[in-house]
């Protein structure tokens, strides 16, 4: 999976609900802003954890799991009621969380990343 700006941009826009002016991400609900260069959830576990918090906020049925297996990290999001869940195996925990979150929110990564 392609690391870097494109994955981070998709997370900011599609998962976090932020807008961008090309330099900053804007949270229109809280008014918070952060530099595009500072928000790196595909590489930074602290930023990736913001994704888990955002998706799970107000969703008491959501189950999140992160596992370390012999070939990398698996991240899962599921409602716990069905076999419908998003999962992804990647070399790093932050990237696994990002890709699983994009899948959980219905983003087709291959179509979105040029």
PDB file of C-alpha atoms in Angstrom:
ATOM      1  CA  UNK A   1       0.000   0.000   0.000  1.00  0.00           C
ATOM      2  CA  UNK A   2       1.232   3.468  -0.871  1.00  0.00           C
ATOM      3  CA  UNK A   3       2.346   5.407   2.197  1.00  0.00           C
ATOM      4  CA  UNK A   4       2.326   9.098   2.538  1.00  0.00           C
ATOM      5  CA  UNK A   5       0.361  12.072   1.431  1.00  0.00           C
ATOM      6  CA  UNK A   6      -2.445  10.351  -0.506  1.00  0.00           C
ATOM      7  CA  UNK A   7      -3.435   7.970   2.304  1.00  0.00           C
ATOM      8  CA  UNK A   8      -3.138  10.767   4.864  1.00  0.00           C
ATOM      9  CA  UNK A   9      -5.261  13.064   2.666  1.00  0.00           C
ATOM     10  CA  UNK A  10      -7.964  10.411   2.292  1.00  0.00           C
ATOM     11  CA  UNK A  11      -8.036   9.858   6.052  1.00  0.00           C
ATOM     12  CA  UNK A  12      -8.293  13.601   6.739  1.00  0.00           C
ATOM     13  CA  UNK A  13     -11.095  14.160   4.236  1.00  0.00           C
ATOM     14  CA  UNK A  14     -13.087  10.901   4.208  1.00  0.00           C
ATOM     15  CA  UNK A  15     -12.701   9.650   7.783  1.00  0.00           C
ATOM     16  CA  UNK A  16     -12.023  12.740   9.883  1.00  0.00           C
ATOM     17  CA  UNK A  17     -14.338  14.960   7.816  1.00  0.00           C
ATOM     18  CA  UNK A  18     -11.792  17.751   7.515  1.00  0.00           C
ATOM     19  CA  UNK A  19     -11.408  20.178   4.623  1.00  0.00           C
ATOM     20  CA  UNK A  20      -8.141  21.450   3.193  1.00  0.00           C
ATOM     21  CA  UNK A  21      -6.949  24.720   1.744  1.00  0.00           C
ATOM     22  CA  UNK A  22      -3.756  23.113   0.446  1.00  0.00           C
ATOM     23  CA  UNK A  23      -1.747  24.026   3.538  1.00  0.00           C
ATOM     24  CA  UNK A  24      -3.981  23.278   6.515  1.00  0.00           C
ATOM     25  CA  UNK A  25      -6.670  20.783   7.429  1.00  0.00           C
ATOM     26  CA  UNK A  26      -9.738  22.427   8.974  1.00  0.00           C
ATOM     27  CA  UNK A  27     -12.183  20.743  11.330  1.00  0.00           C
ATOM     28  CA  UNK A  28     -15.341  22.685  10.573  1.00  0.00           C
ATOM     29  CA  UNK A  29     -17.066  21.421  13.742  1.00  0.00           C
ATOM     30  CA  UNK A  30     -14.432  22.376  16.307  1.00  0.00           C
ATOM     31  CA  UNK A  31     -12.637  25.070  14.338  1.00  0.00           C
ATOM     32  CA  UNK A  32      -9.323  23.307  14.924  1.00  0.00           C
ATOM     33  CA  UNK A  33      -6.626  23.395  12.272  1.00  0.00           C
ATOM     34  CA  UNK A  34      -3.414  21.497  11.667  1.00  0.00           C
ATOM     35  CA  UNK A  35      -0.731  21.607   9.010  1.00  0.00           C
ATOM     36  CA  UNK A  36      -1.022  19.071   6.219  1.00  0.00           C
ATOM     37  CA  UNK A  37       2.629  18.215   6.908  1.00  0.00           C
ATOM     38  CA  UNK A  38       1.940  17.507  10.592  1.00  0.00           C
ATOM     39  CA  UNK A  39      -0.976  15.059  10.249  1.00  0.00           C
ATOM     40  CA  UNK A  40       0.665  11.760   9.255  1.00  0.00           C
ATOM     41  CA  UNK A  41      -1.619   8.926  10.404  1.00  0.00           C
ATOM     42  CA  UNK A  42      -0.114   6.418   7.973  1.00  0.00           C
ATOM     43  CA  UNK A  43       3.212   6.789   9.796  1.00  0.00           C
ATOM     44  CA  UNK A  44       2.418   8.136  13.282  1.00  0.00           C
ATOM     45  CA  UNK A  45       0.563   5.913  15.759  1.00  0.00           C
ATOM     46  CA  UNK A  46      -0.694   8.894  17.780  1.00  0.00           C
ATOM     47  CA  UNK A  47      -2.346  10.352  14.664  1.00  0.00           C
ATOM     48  CA  UNK A  48      -3.652   6.911  13.674  1.00  0.00           C
ATOM     49  CA  UNK A  49      -5.305   6.518  17.069  1.00  0.00           C
ATOM     50  CA  UNK A  50      -7.314   9.703  16.380  1.00  0.00           C
ATOM     51  CA  UNK A  51      -8.945   7.710  13.569  1.00  0.00           C
ATOM     52  CA  UNK A  52     -10.040   4.945  15.937  1.00  0.00           C
ATOM     53  CA  UNK A  53     -11.479   7.549  18.309  1.00  0.00           C
ATOM     54  CA  UNK A  54     -13.299   9.345  15.478  1.00  0.00           C
ATOM     55  CA  UNK A  55     -14.889   6.190  14.061  1.00  0.00           C
ATOM     56  CA  UNK A  56     -15.859   4.840  17.471  1.00  0.00           C
ATOM     57  CA  UNK A  57     -17.256   8.118  18.873  1.00  0.00           C
ATOM     58  CA  UNK A  58     -20.920   7.544  19.643  1.00  0.00           C
ATOM     59  CA  UNK A  59     -20.846   4.041  18.160  1.00  0.00           C
ATOM     60  CA  UNK A  60     -21.173   1.718  21.136  1.00  0.00           C
ATOM     61  CA  UNK A  61     -21.472  -1.324  18.861  1.00  0.00           C
ATOM     62  CA  UNK A  62     -18.111  -0.856  17.142  1.00  0.00           C
ATOM     63  CA  UNK A  63     -15.352  -3.323  17.852  1.00  0.00           C
ATOM     64  CA  UNK A  64     -11.776  -2.382  17.003  1.00  0.00           C
ATOM     65  CA  UNK A  65      -8.897  -4.816  17.189  1.00  0.00           C
ATOM     66  CA  UNK A  66      -5.225  -4.511  16.316  1.00  0.00           C
ATOM     67  CA  UNK A  67      -3.127  -7.666  16.179  1.00  0.00           C
ATOM     68  CA  UNK A  68       0.546  -8.301  15.582  1.00  0.00           C
ATOM     69  CA  UNK A  69       1.036 -11.429  13.528  1.00  0.00           C
ATOM     70  CA  UNK A  70       4.119 -12.951  11.993  1.00  0.00           C
ATOM     71  CA  UNK A  71       3.717 -11.030   8.713  1.00  0.00           C
ATOM     72  CA  UNK A  72       2.657  -7.666  10.096  1.00  0.00           C
ATOM     73  CA  UNK A  73      -0.202  -5.868  11.775  1.00  0.00           C
ATOM     74  CA  UNK A  74      -3.904  -6.556  11.264  1.00  0.00           C
ATOM     75  CA  UNK A  75      -6.475  -3.873  12.068  1.00  0.00           C
ATOM     76  CA  UNK A  76     -10.195  -4.705  12.246  1.00  0.00           C
ATOM     77  CA  UNK A  77     -13.360  -2.649  12.530  1.00  0.00           C
ATOM     78  CA  UNK A  78     -16.634  -4.569  12.968  1.00  0.00           C
ATOM     79  CA  UNK A  79     -20.082  -4.091  14.446  1.00  0.00           C
ATOM     80  CA  UNK A  80     -19.826  -7.447  16.225  1.00  0.00           C
ATOM     81  CA  UNK A  81     -23.203  -8.574  14.892  1.00  0.00           C
ATOM     82  CA  UNK A  82     -22.320  -9.798  11.439  1.00  0.00           C
ATOM     83  CA  UNK A  83     -19.462 -11.043   9.348  1.00  0.00           C
ATOM     84  CA  UNK A  84     -19.267  -7.600   7.757  1.00  0.00           C
ATOM     85  CA  UNK A  85     -16.014  -6.041   8.860  1.00  0.00           C
ATOM     86  CA  UNK A  86     -13.034  -4.256   7.426  1.00  0.00           C
ATOM     87  CA  UNK A  87      -9.579  -5.589   7.992  1.00  0.00           C
ATOM     88  CA  UNK A  88      -6.173  -4.947   6.605  1.00  0.00           C
ATOM     89  CA  UNK A  89      -2.706  -6.387   7.012  1.00  0.00           C
ATOM     90  CA  UNK A  90       0.202  -3.992   6.644  1.00  0.00           C
ATOM     91  CA  UNK A  91       3.815  -3.758   7.781  1.00  0.00           C
ATOM     92  CA  UNK A  92       3.057  -1.063  10.366  1.00  0.00           C
ATOM     93  CA  UNK A  93       0.227  -0.563  12.846  1.00  0.00           C
ATOM     94  CA  UNK A  94      -0.548   3.024  11.730  1.00  0.00           C
ATOM     95  CA  UNK A  95      -0.913   2.013   8.088  1.00  0.00           C
ATOM     96  CA  UNK A  96      -3.086  -1.004   8.970  1.00  0.00           C
ATOM     97  CA  UNK A  97      -5.397   1.273  10.988  1.00  0.00           C
ATOM     98  CA  UNK A  98      -5.601   3.793   8.121  1.00  0.00           C
ATOM     99  CA  UNK A  99      -6.465   1.275   5.425  1.00  0.00           C
ATOM    100  CA  UNK A 100      -8.989  -0.592   7.603  1.00  0.00           C
ATOM    101  CA  UNK A 101     -10.641   2.726   8.541  1.00  0.00           C
ATOM    102  CA  UNK A 102     -10.924   3.760   4.903  1.00  0.00           C
ATOM    103  CA  UNK A 103     -12.523   0.411   4.068  1.00  0.00           C
ATOM    104  CA  UNK A 104     -14.873   0.712   7.060  1.00  0.00           C
ATOM    105  CA  UNK A 105     -16.093   4.093   5.827  1.00  0.00           C
ATOM    106  CA  UNK A 106     -16.666   2.789   2.300  1.00  0.00           C
ATOM    107  CA  UNK A 107     -13.700   4.398   0.565  1.00  0.00           C
ATOM    108  CA  UNK A 108     -12.374   2.505  -2.452  1.00  0.00           C
ATOM    109  CA  UNK A 109      -8.686   3.236  -2.069  1.00  0.00           C
ATOM    110  CA  UNK A 110      -7.716   2.089  -5.556  1.00  0.00           C
ATOM    111  CA  UNK A 111     -10.157   4.575  -7.112  1.00  0.00           C
ATOM    112  CA  UNK A 112      -9.128   7.442  -4.836  1.00  0.00           C
ATOM    113  CA  UNK A 113      -5.328   7.122  -5.028  1.00  0.00           C
ATOM    114  CA  UNK A 114      -3.987   8.184  -8.399  1.00  0.00           C
TER     115      UNK A 114
END
